Amino acid sequence: MVIIKTQNLSKKFKDLLAVDSVNLEIGEGECFGLLGPNGAGKTSLIRMITAVSPPTQGDICVMGKDLKTHARQVKAVIGVVPQIDNLDSDLKVLQNLLTFSRYFDIPKDEARRRAMEVLRLFELESKLNSKIGELSGGMKRRLLLARGLINMPKILVLDEPTIGLDPQAKYLVWHKLGELKSEGVTQLLCTQNMEEAAVLCDRVAIMHLGKVLNIETPQNLISKYIGKEVWEIGVNSDEREKTVKELEKRGLDFENVMGGIHIFHVETEEQVSGLSLPIGKLRRRPATLEDVFFRLTGRSLIE
Amino acid sequence: MKLFSRRFIRVWQRNLDVFSTIWHTEAPGFAAEPVIILLAMGLGLGAYVGMVDGQKYIAYIAPGIIASYAMFSATFECTYGTFVRMEYQKTFDAIIATPLSVGDVVAGEIFWGATRAFMTGTTILIIAAAFQLVHSPWALLIPPLSFLEGVMFSSIAVFFTARAPTIYIYNYYYTLFITPMFFFSGVFFPLTSFPEMVQRLSWVAPLTPVTTLTRALFNGEVQPSLLWALGLIVGITALFFPLALRTMRRRLTV
């Protein structure tokens, strides 16, 4: 069943088209990733889907309800974990959750029960009377995640949920998100961490300059654009021209990168053997989503 | 379209919760300072001034102090207070991702500012009563009037805040709008003591009808001709409340 559907969704700021006719269909229980460089339009897109920013054009349907007319009902079943820390720094940790519960009209006793549960889930029980200012960056992020679950959302929208987390906390969060998925919570995950997308997402959309370029499973994206492995050649500028000619002659799919060349879709070792290269300059490694990301969005800085 | 829903009370509750933990740091502003002004001006200056409009100077300025400090309370809350919550703490962004709308947030802020005005007005009224300055039962209507005054000044303040590019812009708001009203709205001297030109300006200041009305209730000199003052307060509120909401929606939901 489709739980989030956007049709021709666009957002325009003055002379910038931040989101350009995006069509998405996200299934119930799916973890859907939104990848893209800075300024690709990811945050603008999720702000529209979470009903805090009105679209310039197009329609959004969440759980069969038109967002234009049912914003309140939709927001009641969405949990939002924002990229920017907007915890209420006037309130302590537990108060943050209880106050937030009140925005959802959750009765007092139930709110307290849920608050303790989500604090336990993200290992923050010992901090319940701490001030927000006393928390580390990682704890704040975990508290944002905990807060996003307080209304027991059917849809969880996460904007860079593990940014700035240490590896321990990152794996804790990944594990919890995996558990939520198995409980049937749909997730819309906006991330720049390709490993995160590969681990968590059923499908990913790659966004670039406001447009969705591709929607696939991470595995399909990798095999489609990169193949199983990437062969990396380290070359200096003198060697580059010669190597490029040779690769072209062999009909290989490759890309010039800083300090070297990446070769994709290598089926057999013969295709790359015998390249006249200095020893030790050829390295093979498994292809990742990051390779796809670079191929689709380019290597230059966008801003 | 409905401007806001009953859910605004959640924002009001949030602000009350915060206030209940920090009220003692606010008390100097809404209780101690007005008392100091009341005594310093009332007794100090009052010794030279003698009687104003047939009453002791301290009794003359007491209702003006109520009206002006209620204005200050609502204004501080919905200028600096609202700006910090909106811009630095991003509290409103978090709230509008829940079932609350921008309208609910704005109404919550405005009614909270009005509550602060109510608390301040009531506190000073009680202190004035303790100094045996209050003699008319009409004075019991001053707290609700302070609340209404608070809705008006909070609405104007939120409207300004919604358009404020930085927190420093409030220098203009206070120096050019709030402080002049404190001196030219009949708090310390009857408007008739000013040149006609200044008097005319005073009559367009929103604090003037509030001072006039508060003083009338304080002295028990209530007459139908005061309805214009009430009408003015209601009119200004009816103008700025929806304006505050519209400008804030534009700012928060880009």
Coordinates of C-alpha atoms in Angstrom, one line a residue:
Chain A
M1 CA 0.0 0.0 0.0
V2 CA 1.3 3.5 -0.9
I3 CA 1.5 5.6 2.3
I4 CA 3.2 8.7 0.9
K5 CA 2.5 9.9 -2.6
T6 CA 3.7 13.1 -4.2
Q7 CA 2.6 14.3 -7.6
N8 CA 4.5 17.0 -9.6
L9 CA 5.6 18.5 -6.3
S10 CA 7.6 21.7 -6.6
K11 CA 8.9 24.4 -4.3
K12 CA 10.1 27.7 -5.5
F13 CA 12.0 30.3 -3.5
K14 CA 12.3 33.6 -5.2
D15 CA 14.4 32.6 -8.2
L16 CA 15.5 29.2 -7.0
L17 CA 13.5 26.1 -7.9
A18 CA 14.5 24.0 -4.8
V19 CA 12.2 21.0 -5.6
D20 CA 11.3 20.4 -9.3
S21 CA 8.3 18.2 -10.1
V22 CA 9.0 15.3 -7.8
N23 CA 6.9 12.2 -8.0
L24 CA 7.4 9.7 -5.2
E25 CA 5.5 6.7 -4.0
I26 CA 6.6 5.3 -0.7
G27 CA 5.1 2.0 0.5
E28 CA 3.8 1.2 4.0
G29 CA 6.6 -0.2 6.2
E30 CA 9.3 0.8 3.7
C31 CA 12.5 2.6 4.6
F32 CA 12.9 5.1 1.8
G33 CA 16.2 7.0 1.5
L34 CA 16.6 10.5 0.1
L35 CA 20.2 11.1 -1.0
G36 CA 21.7 14.1 -2.5
P37 CA 24.4 16.8 -2.1
N38 CA 23.8 20.0 -0.1
G39 CA 21.2 22.1 -1.8
A40 CA 19.7 19.2 -3.7
G41 CA 16.3 20.0 -2.2
K42 CA 16.0 17.1 0.3
T43 CA 15.1 19.3 3.3
S44 CA 12.6 21.4 1.3
L45 CA 11.0 18.2 0.1
I46 CA 10.6 16.7 3.5
R47 CA 9.4 20.0 4.9
M48 CA 6.5 19.8 2.4
I49 CA 5.8 16.2 3.2
T50 CA 5.6 16.9 6.9
A51 CA 3.2 19.8 6.2
V52 CA 5.2 22.6 7.6
S53 CA 5.9 24.2 4.3
P54 CA 3.2 24.6 1.6
P55 CA 4.1 23.4 -1.9
T56 CA 4.4 26.0 -4.7
Q57 CA 2.8 23.4 -6.9
G58 CA 1.7 19.8 -6.9
D59 CA 0.0 17.4 -4.5
I60 CA 0.9 15.4 -1.5
C61 CA -1.1 12.5 -0.2
V62 CA -0.3 10.8 3.1
M63 CA -2.2 7.7 4.1
G64 CA -4.7 8.6 1.5
K65 CA -5.3 12.1 2.8
D66 CA -4.7 15.2 0.9
L67 CA -2.2 17.3 2.9
K68 CA -3.8 20.6 1.9
T69 CA -7.0 19.7 3.8
H70 CA -5.8 17.2 6.4
A71 CA -2.5 18.7 7.7
R72 CA -3.4 18.2 11.4
Q73 CA -4.5 14.6 11.1
V74 CA -1.4 13.8 9.0
K75 CA 1.0 15.5 11.4
A76 CA -0.5 13.6 14.3
V77 CA 0.8 10.3 12.9
I78 CA 4.2 11.6 11.7
G79 CA 7.3 11.7 13.8
V80 CA 9.9 14.2 12.7
V81 CA 13.6 14.1 13.6
P82 CA 15.0 17.4 12.3
Q83 CA 18.5 18.0 11.2
I84 CA 18.8 21.2 13.3
D85 CA 18.5 20.7 17.1
N86 CA 15.2 22.3 18.1
L87 CA 14.9 20.7 21.5
D88 CA 13.3 23.1 24.0
S89 CA 16.2 24.4 25.9
D90 CA 14.0 26.2 28.4
L91 CA 12.9 22.7 29.6
K92 CA 14.7 19.7 31.0
V93 CA 15.0 16.4 29.2
L94 CA 11.9 14.7 30.6
Q95 CA 9.9 17.9 30.5
N96 CA 10.8 18.2 26.8
L97 CA 9.1 14.9 26.1
L98 CA 6.1 15.6 28.3
T99 CA 5.6 19.0 26.8
F100 CA 5.9 17.6 23.3
S101 CA 3.3 14.9 24.2
R102 CA 0.9 17.6 25.1
Y103 CA 1.1 19.0 21.6
F104 CA -0.3 15.6 20.5
D105 CA -2.9 15.6 23.2
I106 CA -1.4 12.5 24.8
P107 CA -2.9 12.1 28.3
K108 CA -0.5 12.8 31.2
D109 CA 0.0 9.3 32.5
E110 CA 0.4 7.8 29.1
A111 CA 2.8 10.6 28.2
R112 CA 5.0 9.8 31.2
R113 CA 5.0 6.1 30.4
R114 CA 6.0 6.7 26.7
A115 CA 8.6 9.3 27.7
M116 CA 10.3 6.8 30.0
E117 CA 10.1 4.1 27.3
V118 CA 11.7 6.2 24.6
L119 CA 14.4 7.5 27.0
R120 CA 15.2 3.9 27.8
L121 CA 15.3 3.0 24.1
F122 CA 18.0 5.6 23.4
E123 CA 19.8 5.0 26.7
L124 CA 19.0 8.4 28.2
E125 CA 17.2 7.4 31.4
S126 CA 20.0 8.7 33.6
K127 CA 19.6 12.2 32.0
L128 CA 15.9 12.8 32.6
N129 CA 16.4 15.7 34.9
S130 CA 19.3 17.2 32.9
K131 CA 19.2 20.6 31.2
I132 CA 19.4 20.4 27.4
G133 CA 22.5 22.6 27.6
E134 CA 24.3 19.9 29.7
L135 CA 23.8 17.2 27.0
S136 CA 26.5 16.2 24.6
G137 CA 25.8 16.6 20.9
G138 CA 25.2 12.9 20.6
M139 CA 22.8 12.8 23.5
K140 CA 20.8 15.7 22.0
R141 CA 20.5 13.8 18.7
R142 CA 19.3 10.7 20.5
L143 CA 16.8 12.8 22.4
L144 CA 15.6 14.3 19.1
L145 CA 15.0 10.7 18.0
A146 CA 13.3 9.8 21.2
R147 CA 11.1 12.8 20.9
G148 CA 10.2 11.8 17.3
L149 CA 8.7 8.6 18.6
I150 CA 6.6 10.0 21.4
N151 CA 3.4 10.0 19.3
M152 CA 4.1 6.4 18.2
P153 CA 4.2 7.5 14.6
K154 CA 3.2 5.4 11.6
I155 CA 5.7 7.4 9.6
L156 CA 9.1 8.6 10.8
V157 CA 10.8 11.3 8.9
L158 CA 14.5 11.6 9.6
D159 CA 16.8 14.3 8.4
E160 CA 20.4 13.3 8.9
P161 CA 19.6 11.3 12.1
T162 CA 23.2 10.2 12.8
I163 CA 25.1 13.3 11.8
G164 CA 27.7 14.0 14.4
L165 CA 27.2 10.8 16.3
D166 CA 30.2 8.6 17.4
P167 CA 30.2 5.1 15.9
Q168 CA 28.7 3.5 19.0
A169 CA 25.7 5.8 19.0
K170 CA 25.4 5.5 15.3
Y171 CA 25.1 1.8 15.4
L172 CA 22.6 2.1 18.3
V173 CA 20.5 4.4 16.2
W174 CA 20.7 2.1 13.1
H175 CA 19.7 -0.9 15.3
K176 CA 16.7 1.0 16.7
L177 CA 15.6 2.2 13.3
G178 CA 15.8 -1.4 12.0
E179 CA 13.6 -2.5 14.9
L180 CA 11.0 0.2 14.2
K181 CA 11.0 -0.9 10.5
S182 CA 10.2 -4.5 11.6
E183 CA 7.4 -3.1 13.6
G184 CA 6.0 -1.6 10.4
V185 CA 6.9 2.0 10.9
T186 CA 7.5 3.6 7.5
Q187 CA 10.6 5.7 7.3
L188 CA 11.7 8.5 5.1
L189 CA 15.4 9.0 5.7
C190 CA 17.3 11.9 4.4
T191 CA 21.0 11.3 4.6
Q192 CA 24.5 12.0 3.1
N193 CA 25.9 8.9 4.7
M194 CA 25.9 6.4 2.0
E195 CA 26.7 3.5 4.3
E196 CA 23.6 4.5 6.3
A197 CA 21.5 4.5 3.2
A198 CA 22.9 1.1 2.1
V199 CA 22.3 -0.5 5.6
L200 CA 18.8 0.9 6.3
C201 CA 17.0 1.7 3.1
D202 CA 14.9 -0.6 1.0
R203 CA 14.9 2.0 -1.8
V204 CA 16.7 5.2 -2.3
A205 CA 16.0 8.3 -4.4
I206 CA 19.0 10.3 -5.6
M207 CA 18.2 14.0 -5.7
H208 CA 20.2 16.6 -7.6
L209 CA 19.3 20.2 -8.2
G210 CA 15.7 19.7 -7.1
K211 CA 15.1 16.7 -9.3
V212 CA 14.8 13.0 -8.4
L213 CA 17.3 11.3 -10.7
N214 CA 16.7 7.7 -9.8
I215 CA 14.7 5.5 -7.5
E216 CA 16.1 2.0 -7.0
T217 CA 17.2 -0.4 -4.3
P218 CA 20.7 0.4 -3.2
Q219 CA 21.9 -2.9 -4.7
N220 CA 20.3 -2.3 -8.0
L221 CA 21.7 1.2 -8.2
I222 CA 25.2 -0.1 -7.5
S223 CA 25.0 -2.8 -10.1
K224 CA 23.4 -0.5 -12.6
Y225 CA 25.9 2.3 -12.4
I226 CA 29.1 0.7 -11.0
G227 CA 29.0 -3.0 -11.2
K228 CA 30.4 -5.3 -8.4
E229 CA 33.7 -3.6 -8.0
V230 CA 35.6 -0.5 -8.6
W231 CA 39.1 -0.7 -9.9
E232 CA 41.1 2.3 -8.8
I233 CA 44.2 3.4 -10.7
G234 CA 46.5 6.0 -9.2
V235 CA 48.0 8.1 -11.9
N236 CA 49.9 11.4 -12.1
S237 CA 49.1 13.9 -14.8
D238 CA 51.7 12.5 -17.2
E239 CA 50.4 9.0 -17.0
R240 CA 46.8 10.0 -17.2
E241 CA 46.5 10.8 -20.9
K242 CA 48.1 7.5 -21.9
T243 CA 46.0 5.5 -19.5
V244 CA 42.8 7.1 -20.6
K245 CA 43.6 6.3 -24.2
E246 CA 44.2 2.7 -23.4
L247 CA 41.0 2.4 -21.4
E248 CA 39.0 3.9 -24.2
K249 CA 40.6 1.5 -26.6
R250 CA 39.5 -1.4 -24.4
G251 CA 36.0 0.1 -24.2
L252 CA 35.9 0.2 -20.4
D253 CA 33.6 2.4 -18.4
F254 CA 35.7 4.7 -16.4
E255 CA 35.8 8.2 -14.7
N256 CA 38.6 10.6 -14.1
V257 CA 38.8 11.5 -10.4
M258 CA 41.2 13.5 -8.3
G259 CA 44.6 11.7 -8.4
G260 CA 43.4 8.8 -10.4
I261 CA 40.9 6.9 -12.5
H262 CA 38.0 4.7 -11.4
I263 CA 37.0 1.8 -13.7
F264 CA 33.5 0.4 -13.4
H265 CA 31.7 -2.7 -14.7
V266 CA 34.8 -4.8 -14.9
E267 CA 33.5 -8.3 -15.6
T268 CA 36.7 -10.3 -16.0
E269 CA 40.2 -9.6 -14.8
E270 CA 41.5 -9.8 -18.4
Q271 CA 39.8 -6.6 -19.1
V272 CA 42.2 -4.7 -16.9
S273 CA 45.3 -7.0 -17.0
G274 CA 48.3 -5.9 -18.9
L275 CA 47.6 -2.2 -18.5
S276 CA 51.0 -0.6 -18.7
L277 CA 51.0 0.8 -15.2
P278 CA 53.5 1.2 -12.4
I279 CA 53.2 -1.8 -10.1
G280 CA 51.0 -1.2 -7.1
K281 CA 49.0 1.5 -8.7
L282 CA 46.0 -0.8 -9.4
R283 CA 43.6 -1.5 -6.5
R284 CA 40.2 -3.2 -6.5
R285 CA 37.5 -2.8 -3.9
P286 CA 33.8 -3.5 -3.6
A287 CA 31.5 -0.9 -5.2
T288 CA 29.5 1.3 -2.8
L289 CA 26.5 3.6 -3.0
E290 CA 29.0 6.5 -2.7
D291 CA 30.3 5.6 -6.1
V292 CA 26.8 5.8 -7.5
F293 CA 26.3 9.1 -5.8
F294 CA 29.4 10.6 -7.4
R295 CA 28.5 9.3 -10.8
L296 CA 25.0 10.8 -10.7
T297 CA 25.7 14.1 -9.0
G298 CA 29.2 14.8 -10.1
R299 CA 32.4 15.4 -8.2
S300 CA 32.5 19.2 -8.0
L301 CA 31.1 21.2 -5.1
I302 CA 27.7 22.4 -5.8
E303 CA 27.1 25.4 -3.6
Chain B
M1 CA -10.7 30.3 7.6
K2 CA -10.2 29.8 11.3
L3 CA -7.3 31.8 12.7
F4 CA -6.4 29.3 15.4
S5 CA -7.7 26.3 17.3
R6 CA -8.2 25.3 20.9
R7 CA -4.8 23.7 20.7
F8 CA -3.2 27.1 21.2
I9 CA -3.5 26.3 24.9
R10 CA -0.6 23.9 24.6
V11 CA 1.8 26.7 23.7
W12 CA 0.4 28.8 26.5
Q13 CA 0.9 25.8 28.9
R14 CA 4.5 25.5 27.7
N15 CA 5.2 29.1 28.4
L16 CA 3.6 28.8 31.8
D17 CA 5.7 25.8 32.7
V18 CA 8.8 27.7 31.8
F19 CA 7.7 30.8 33.7
S20 CA 6.9 28.7 36.8
T21 CA 10.5 27.7 37.0
I22 CA 12.0 31.1 36.4
W23 CA 9.4 33.5 37.8
H24 CA 11.8 34.8 40.5
T25 CA 14.1 36.2 37.9
E26 CA 11.2 38.0 36.3
A27 CA 9.7 39.3 39.5
P28 CA 12.1 42.4 39.7
G29 CA 10.7 43.5 36.4
F30 CA 7.0 43.1 37.0
A31 CA 6.8 43.8 40.8
A32 CA 9.9 45.5 42.2
E33 CA 10.5 48.0 39.5
P34 CA 7.0 49.4 39.3
V35 CA 6.9 49.8 43.1
I36 CA 10.2 51.6 43.0
I37 CA 8.8 54.0 40.3
L38 CA 5.6 54.4 42.2
L39 CA 7.3 55.3 45.4
A40 CA 10.1 57.4 43.9
M41 CA 7.9 59.4 41.7
G42 CA 4.8 59.3 43.9
L43 CA 6.5 60.4 47.1
G44 CA 9.6 62.1 45.8
L45 CA 8.2 64.1 42.9
G46 CA 4.8 64.1 44.5
A47 CA 6.1 66.2 47.4
Y48 CA 6.8 69.0 44.8
V49 CA 3.8 68.4 42.6
G50 CA 1.1 68.4 45.2
M51 CA -2.3 67.6 43.9
V52 CA -3.0 66.5 40.3
D53 CA -6.7 66.6 39.0
G54 CA -7.7 66.8 42.6
Q55 CA -5.8 63.8 44.0
K56 CA -2.4 63.0 45.5
Y57 CA 0.3 62.5 42.9
I58 CA 1.0 58.9 44.0
A59 CA -2.7 58.1 43.6
Y60 CA -2.7 59.8 40.2
I61 CA 0.2 57.8 38.8
A62 CA -0.7 54.4 40.3
P63 CA -3.2 53.4 37.6
G64 CA -0.7 54.7 34.9
I65 CA 2.0 52.5 36.4
I66 CA -0.4 49.5 36.2
A67 CA -1.2 50.3 32.5
S68 CA 2.4 50.9 31.5
Y69 CA 4.0 48.0 33.3
A70 CA 1.3 45.6 31.9
M71 CA 2.4 47.0 28.5
F72 CA 6.0 46.3 29.3
S73 CA 5.3 42.7 30.4
A74 CA 3.4 41.8 27.3
T75 CA 5.9 43.6 25.1
F76 CA 9.0 42.0 26.5
E77 CA 7.4 38.6 26.3
C78 CA 6.4 39.0 22.7
T79 CA 9.5 40.8 21.4
Y80 CA 12.6 39.4 23.0
G81 CA 10.8 36.3 24.4
T82 CA 9.1 35.3 21.2
F83 CA 12.2 36.2 19.1
V84 CA 14.5 33.9 21.1
R85 CA 12.0 31.0 21.0
M86 CA 11.5 31.5 17.2
E87 CA 15.0 32.2 16.0
Y88 CA 17.5 30.9 18.5
Q89 CA 15.8 28.0 20.1
K90 CA 13.7 27.0 17.0
T91 CA 10.9 26.1 19.4
F92 CA 8.2 27.1 16.9
D93 CA 9.7 24.9 14.2
A94 CA 9.4 21.9 16.5
I95 CA 5.9 22.8 17.5
I96 CA 4.5 23.2 14.0
A97 CA 5.7 19.7 13.1
T98 CA 3.1 18.5 15.6
P99 CA -0.7 18.8 15.1
L100 CA -0.4 22.5 16.1
S101 CA -0.5 25.2 13.4
V102 CA 1.3 28.5 13.1
G103 CA -2.0 30.1 14.2
D104 CA -2.0 28.1 17.4
V105 CA 1.6 29.1 18.1
V106 CA 0.9 32.8 17.5
A107 CA -2.3 32.7 19.6
G108 CA -0.5 30.8 22.4
E109 CA 2.2 33.5 22.4
I110 CA -0.2 36.4 22.3
F111 CA -2.4 35.0 25.1
W112 CA 0.6 34.2 27.1
G113 CA 1.9 37.8 26.7
A114 CA -1.6 38.9 27.8
T115 CA -1.4 36.6 30.8
R116 CA 1.9 38.2 31.8
A117 CA 0.2 41.7 31.5
F118 CA -2.6 40.4 33.6
M119 CA -0.2 39.1 36.3
T120 CA 1.7 42.4 36.3
G121 CA -1.4 44.6 36.4
T122 CA -2.9 42.5 39.2
T123 CA 0.3 42.5 41.3
I124 CA 0.7 46.3 41.1
L125 CA -3.0 46.7 41.9
I126 CA -2.6 44.6 45.0
I127 CA 0.4 46.6 46.0
A128 CA -1.4 49.9 45.4
A129 CA -4.3 48.5 47.6
A130 CA -1.8 47.8 50.3
F131 CA -0.7 51.4 50.2
Q132 CA -4.4 52.3 50.6
L133 CA -4.6 54.0 47.2
V134 CA -7.6 51.9 46.0
H135 CA -11.1 52.9 47.1
S136 CA -13.5 51.9 44.3
P137 CA -14.9 48.4 43.6
W138 CA -14.6 49.3 39.9
A139 CA -10.9 48.6 40.4
L140 CA -11.7 44.9 40.3
L141 CA -12.2 45.3 36.5
I142 CA -8.5 46.4 36.1
P143 CA -7.0 42.9 35.9
P144 CA -9.3 41.9 33.0
L145 CA -8.5 45.2 31.4
S146 CA -4.8 44.5 31.8
F147 CA -5.4 41.1 30.0
L148 CA -7.1 42.8 27.1
E149 CA -4.4 45.4 27.0
G150 CA -1.9 42.5 26.9
V151 CA -3.6 41.0 23.9
M152 CA -3.3 44.3 22.1
F153 CA 0.4 44.9 22.9
S154 CA 1.3 41.3 22.3
S155 CA -0.4 41.3 18.9
I156 CA 1.5 44.4 17.9
A157 CA 4.8 42.9 19.3
V158 CA 4.3 39.6 17.5
F159 CA 3.5 41.4 14.3
F160 CA 6.8 43.3 14.6
T161 CA 8.7 40.2 15.7
A162 CA 7.5 38.3 12.6
R163 CA 9.2 40.9 10.5
A164 CA 12.3 41.4 12.7
P165 CA 15.5 40.5 10.8
T166 CA 17.7 40.5 14.0
I167 CA 17.2 40.9 17.7
Y168 CA 18.9 44.3 17.6
I169 CA 16.0 45.8 15.7
Y170 CA 14.0 46.0 18.9
N171 CA 16.1 49.1 19.8
Y172 CA 13.9 51.0 17.4
Y173 CA 10.7 49.4 18.8
Y174 CA 11.5 50.4 22.4
T175 CA 13.1 53.8 21.8
L176 CA 10.6 55.0 19.2
F177 CA 7.4 53.3 20.3
I178 CA 7.3 51.9 23.8
T179 CA 9.3 54.5 25.8
P180 CA 7.6 57.5 24.3
M181 CA 4.3 56.0 25.2
F182 CA 5.4 55.6 28.8
F183 CA 5.9 59.4 29.0
F184 CA 3.3 60.7 26.6
S185 CA 0.2 58.6 27.4
G186 CA -0.9 60.3 30.6
V187 CA 0.9 58.0 33.0
F188 CA 2.8 60.8 34.9
F189 CA 1.1 64.0 33.7
P190 CA -2.3 64.8 32.4
L191 CA -2.2 65.0 28.6
T192 CA -3.5 68.5 28.9
S193 CA -0.1 69.7 30.2
F194 CA 1.4 69.1 26.8
P195 CA 1.3 71.4 23.8
E196 CA -1.6 70.7 21.5
M197 CA 0.7 69.1 18.9
V198 CA 2.0 66.5 21.4
Q199 CA -1.5 65.9 22.7
R200 CA -2.7 65.0 19.2
L201 CA 0.2 62.4 18.9
S202 CA -0.7 61.1 22.4
W203 CA -4.2 60.3 21.3
V204 CA -2.9 57.9 18.6
A205 CA -0.7 56.0 21.0
P206 CA -2.3 52.7 22.0
L207 CA -1.3 53.1 25.7
T208 CA -3.4 56.3 26.0
P209 CA -6.9 54.7 26.0
V210 CA -5.6 52.0 28.4
T211 CA -4.3 54.6 30.8
T212 CA -7.5 56.6 30.6
L213 CA -9.6 53.5 31.2
T214 CA -7.4 52.1 34.0
R215 CA -7.5 55.4 35.8
A216 CA -11.3 55.7 35.5
L217 CA -11.7 52.2 37.0
F218 CA -9.1 53.0 39.7
N219 CA -10.9 56.1 40.8
G220 CA -14.4 54.7 40.2
E221 CA -15.2 57.5 37.8
V222 CA -16.8 55.3 35.2
Q223 CA -19.0 56.9 32.5
P224 CA -20.4 55.8 29.1
S225 CA -18.1 58.3 27.4
L226 CA -15.2 56.0 28.1
L227 CA -16.5 53.4 25.7
W228 CA -14.5 55.1 22.9
A229 CA -11.3 54.1 24.8
L230 CA -12.5 50.5 25.0
G231 CA -13.5 50.6 21.4
L232 CA -10.1 51.8 20.4
I233 CA -8.3 49.0 22.3
V234 CA -10.6 46.4 20.7
G235 CA -10.1 47.9 17.3
I236 CA -6.3 48.0 17.4
T237 CA -6.4 44.4 18.7
A238 CA -8.7 43.3 15.9
L239 CA -6.3 44.8 13.4
F240 CA -3.0 43.5 14.7
F241 CA -4.0 40.0 15.9
P242 CA -4.7 38.7 12.4
L243 CA -1.8 40.7 11.0
A244 CA 0.5 39.0 13.5
L245 CA -0.8 35.6 12.5
R246 CA -0.4 36.2 8.8
T247 CA 3.1 37.6 9.0
M248 CA 4.3 34.9 11.3
R249 CA 2.9 32.2 9.0
R250 CA 4.8 33.8 6.1
R251 CA 8.0 33.7 8.2
L252 CA 7.7 30.1 9.6
T253 CA 6.3 28.1 6.7
V254 CA 8.6 29.2 3.9

